[in-house]
mmCIF file of C-alpha atoms in Angstrom:
data_model
loop_
_atom_site.group_PDB
_atom_site.id
_atom_site.type_symbol
_atom_site.label_atom_id
_atom_site.label_comp_id
_atom_site.label_asym_id
_atom_site.label_seq_id
_atom_site.Cartn_x
_atom_site.Cartn_y
_atom_site.Cartn_z
ATOM 1 C CA MET R 2 -61.930 31.436 108.037
ATOM 2 C CA SER R 3 -60.446 34.448 106.365
ATOM 3 C CA ALA R 4 -58.081 35.650 109.074
ATOM 4 C CA ALA R 5 -56.601 32.457 110.486
ATOM 5 C CA THR R 6 -53.347 34.198 111.422
ATOM 6 C CA GLU R 7 -55.228 36.096 114.103
ATOM 7 C CA ASN R 8 -55.953 32.797 115.862
ATOM 8 C CA ILE R 9 -52.452 31.320 116.016
ATOM 9 C CA ILE R 10 -51.404 31.029 119.642
ATOM 10 C CA ASN R 11 -47.673 30.669 120.208
ATOM 11 C CA VAL R 12 -47.906 29.223 123.694
ATOM 12 C CA GLN R 13 -44.237 29.823 124.458
ATOM 13 C CA GLU R 14 -44.762 33.599 124.201
ATOM 14 C CA LEU R 15 -47.273 33.513 127.062
ATOM 15 C CA GLU R 16 -46.718 33.408 130.811
ATOM 16 C CA PRO R 17 -47.132 29.788 131.944
ATOM 17 C CA ARG R 18 -50.056 30.661 134.249
ATOM 18 C CA LEU R 19 -51.962 32.250 131.319
ATOM 19 C CA ARG R 20 -51.414 29.610 128.636
ATOM 20 C CA HIS R 21 -54.423 27.314 129.001
ATOM 21 C CA GLN R 22 -56.849 30.126 129.839
ATOM 22 C CA THR R 23 -55.716 32.072 126.755
ATOM 23 C CA ILE R 24 -56.427 29.056 124.548
ATOM 24 C CA PHE R 25 -59.875 28.599 126.145
ATOM 25 C CA ASN R 26 -60.681 32.307 125.786
ATOM 26 C CA VAL R 27 -59.807 32.301 122.066
ATOM 27 C CA PHE R 28 -61.758 29.056 121.550
ATOM 28 C CA ASN R 29 -64.807 30.642 123.220
ATOM 29 C CA THR R 30 -64.863 33.360 120.532
ATOM 30 C CA LEU R 31 -64.929 30.924 117.608
ATOM 31 C CA LYS R 32 -68.051 30.366 115.553
ATOM 32 C CA GLU R 33 -68.942 27.037 113.969
ATOM 33 C CA GLY R 34 -66.283 26.133 111.348
ATOM 34 C CA GLU R 35 -63.695 28.607 112.662
ATOM 35 C CA TYR R 36 -60.449 27.422 114.166
ATOM 36 C CA LEU R 37 -57.373 28.335 116.145
ATOM 37 C CA VAL R 38 -53.869 26.907 115.859
ATOM 38 C CA ILE R 39 -51.886 26.046 118.978
ATOM 39 C CA HIS R 40 -48.114 26.350 118.432
ATOM 40 C CA ASN R 41 -46.133 24.760 121.263
ATOM 41 C CA ASN R 42 -42.808 23.097 122.063
ATOM 42 C CA HIS R 43 -44.522 19.930 123.342
ATOM 43 C CA ASP R 44 -47.731 18.002 122.710
ATOM 44 C CA PRO R 45 -50.581 20.002 124.332
ATOM 45 C CA MET R 46 -52.737 16.902 124.888
ATOM 46 C CA PRO R 47 -53.715 18.082 128.425
ATOM 47 C CA VAL R 48 -55.370 21.119 126.813
ATOM 48 C CA GLN R 49 -57.418 18.787 124.613
ATOM 49 C CA HIS R 50 -58.671 16.907 127.684
ATOM 50 C CA GLN R 51 -59.422 20.119 129.578
ATOM 51 C CA LEU R 52 -61.266 21.601 126.614
ATOM 52 C CA MET R 53 -63.303 18.407 126.278
ATOM 53 C CA ASN R 54 -64.220 18.552 129.964
ATOM 54 C CA LEU R 55 -65.096 22.263 129.820
ATOM 55 C CA ARG R 56 -66.905 22.434 126.478
ATOM 56 C CA GLY R 57 -67.743 18.889 125.473
ATOM 57 C CA ASN R 58 -67.280 17.191 122.143
ATOM 58 C CA ILE R 59 -67.774 20.359 120.085
ATOM 59 C CA PHE R 60 -64.396 20.586 118.356
ATOM 60 C CA SER R 61 -61.967 18.664 116.198
ATOM 61 C CA TRP R 62 -58.288 18.324 117.125
ATOM 62 C CA GLU R 63 -55.965 17.945 114.132
ATOM 63 C CA TYR R 64 -52.179 17.646 114.370
ATOM 64 C CA LEU R 65 -50.581 19.763 111.649
ATOM 65 C CA GLN R 66 -47.074 19.131 113.002
ATOM 66 C CA LYS R 67 -46.047 16.540 115.625
ATOM 67 C CA GLY R 68 -42.644 17.439 117.047
ATOM 68 C CA PRO R 69 -39.962 16.749 117.809
ATOM 69 C CA GLU R 70 -39.313 20.474 118.308
ATOM 70 C CA TRP R 71 -42.731 22.016 117.598
ATOM 71 C CA TRP R 72 -46.343 20.902 117.676
ATOM 72 C CA ASP R 73 -49.046 22.705 115.702
ATOM 73 C CA ILE R 74 -52.635 21.702 116.389
ATOM 74 C CA LYS R 75 -55.677 23.016 114.527
ATOM 75 C CA VAL R 76 -58.704 23.168 116.839
ATOM 76 C CA THR R 77 -61.963 23.707 114.919
ATOM 77 C CA ARG R 78 -65.326 24.485 116.521
ATOM 78 C CA GLN R 79 -67.911 22.060 115.180
ATOM 79 C CA VAL R 80 -70.984 23.048 117.171
ATOM 80 C CA PRO R 81 -72.401 26.565 117.482
ATOM 81 C CA LEU R 82 -71.692 28.571 120.603
ATOM 82 C CA ILE R 83 -73.908 27.980 123.574
ATOM 83 C CA PRO R 84 -75.390 31.367 124.419
ATOM 84 C CA THR R 85 -73.805 32.401 127.700
ATOM 85 C CA GLU R 86 -74.172 35.513 129.786
ATOM 86 C CA LYS R 87 -70.528 35.514 130.805
ATOM 87 C CA GLU R 88 -67.461 34.462 128.845
ATOM 88 C CA ASN R 89 -66.308 32.189 131.669
ATOM 89 C CA ASP R 90 -69.608 30.431 132.417
ATOM 90 C CA ILE R 91 -69.057 27.010 133.914
ATOM 91 C CA ILE R 92 -70.326 24.368 131.504
ATOM 92 C CA LEU R 93 -70.719 20.852 132.884
ATOM 93 C CA ASN R 94 -70.146 18.356 130.087
ATOM 94 C CA ILE R 95 -72.249 15.561 131.554
ATOM 95 C CA PRO R 96 -71.639 12.787 128.949
ATOM 96 C CA VAL R 97 -67.905 12.599 129.780
ATOM 97 C CA LEU R 98 -68.568 11.911 133.472
ATOM 98 C CA GLU R 99 -68.954 8.524 135.102
ATOM 99 C CA PRO R 100 -72.680 7.837 135.547
ATOM 100 C CA ARG R 101 -72.461 7.701 139.340
ATOM 101 C CA GLN R 102 -70.796 11.155 139.427
ATOM 102 C CA LYS R 103 -73.239 13.059 137.209
ATOM 103 C CA HIS R 104 -75.989 14.093 139.632
ATOM 104 C CA ALA R 105 -73.553 14.456 142.533
ATOM 105 C CA LEU R 106 -71.439 16.938 140.565
ATOM 106 C CA ILE R 107 -74.472 18.962 139.475
ATOM 107 C CA PHE R 108 -75.738 19.203 143.060
ATOM 108 C CA HIS R 109 -72.297 19.978 144.474
ATOM 109 C CA LEU R 110 -71.867 22.819 141.991
ATOM 110 C CA PHE R 111 -75.400 24.113 142.631
ATOM 111 C CA GLU R 112 -74.816 24.179 146.385
ATOM 112 C CA SER R 113 -71.600 26.179 145.900
ATOM 113 C CA LEU R 114 -73.366 28.968 143.968
ATOM 114 C CA GLU R 115 -73.851 32.458 145.347
ATOM 115 C CA PRO R 116 -77.049 34.340 144.462
ATOM 116 C CA GLY R 117 -76.899 35.461 140.825
ATOM 117 C CA GLU R 118 -74.308 32.863 139.810
ATOM 118 C CA THR R 119 -75.005 30.320 137.080
ATOM 119 C CA PHE R 120 -73.720 27.206 135.390
ATOM 120 C CA ILE R 121 -74.737 25.343 132.249
ATOM 121 C CA ILE R 122 -75.610 21.651 132.028
ATOM 122 C CA HIS R 123 -74.508 20.256 128.629
ATOM 123 C CA ASN R 124 -76.050 16.833 128.073
ATOM 124 C CA ASP R 125 -76.998 14.347 125.359
ATOM 125 C CA HIS R 126 -80.600 14.096 126.636
ATOM 126 C CA ASP R 127 -83.059 16.295 128.513
ATOM 127 C CA PRO R 128 -81.953 16.340 132.195
ATOM 128 C CA ARG R 129 -85.469 17.241 133.407
ATOM 129 C CA PRO R 130 -85.308 14.727 136.326
ATOM 130 C CA VAL R 131 -82.485 16.864 137.776
ATOM 131 C CA TYR R 132 -84.826 19.869 137.688
ATOM 132 C CA TYR R 133 -87.423 17.991 139.748
ATOM 133 C CA GLN R 134 -84.795 16.808 142.218
ATOM 134 C CA LEU R 135 -83.398 20.362 142.615
ATOM 135 C CA GLN R 136 -86.923 21.684 143.079
ATOM 136 C CA ALA R 137 -87.704 19.050 145.726
ATOM 137 C CA GLU R 138 -84.545 19.853 147.692
ATOM 138 C CA HIS R 139 -84.216 23.620 147.132
ATOM 139 C CA GLY R 140 -87.701 24.836 146.248
ATOM 140 C CA ASP R 141 -88.074 27.970 144.161
ATOM 141 C CA THR R 142 -84.500 29.231 144.737
ATOM 142 C CA PHE R 143 -83.294 28.784 141.161
ATOM 143 C CA THR R 144 -84.169 29.269 137.516
ATOM 144 C CA TRP R 145 -83.911 26.581 134.830
ATOM 145 C CA GLN R 146 -83.526 27.988 131.305
ATOM 146 C CA TYR R 147 -83.279 25.845 128.171
ATOM 147 C CA LEU R 148 -80.657 27.287 125.815
ATOM 148 C CA ARG R 149 -80.723 24.330 123.410
ATOM 149 C CA GLU R 150 -83.306 21.517 123.298
ATOM 150 C CA GLY R 151 -82.071 18.523 121.314
ATOM 151 C CA PRO R 152 -82.185 16.512 119.280
ATOM 152 C CA LEU R 153 -78.465 15.839 119.894
ATOM 153 C CA TRP R 154 -77.621 18.228 122.740
ATOM 154 C CA TRP R 155 -79.434 19.958 125.570
ATOM 155 C CA ASP R 156 -77.957 23.014 127.275
ATOM 156 C CA ILE R 157 -79.636 24.366 130.395
ATOM 157 C CA ARG R 158 -78.590 27.415 132.384
ATOM 158 C CA VAL R 159 -79.181 26.929 136.103
ATOM 159 C CA SER R 160 -79.126 30.167 138.110
ATOM 160 C CA LEU R 161 -79.391 30.685 141.846
ATOM 161 C CA LYS R 162 -81.884 33.474 142.611
#
């Protein structure tokens, strides 16, 4: 990455309510192999967990400095961007969920959608059975668009018509 200084986030310079979202927004702009550096006065481990839940295992997390006063973490995108229509698309990272929660969460999110809203299912196998279950319960009220089809990851955009 030629301009790494552009992606150094000094968290302490940001309003507390904007800190995590700023990190996620910068991460969303990264291409495969690019990185950002989080500079903070404490270990930002909660951000790592949130990013994993939001985007899945598509980044590396490397401590460049571990306290006691400052932490610097290099976060590198390892998987190409999932094509999204909106910067803040909800992406369900299915492999990190407990098996008994997976379908329930997908259906709960689907049932909370307004017409025109979408979310993305990120999974380690084709979730086609979910499509058939949605179709059985909700008919032709949604679209199911494959954004990525294996062999390691499947990404499907589900949109309410």
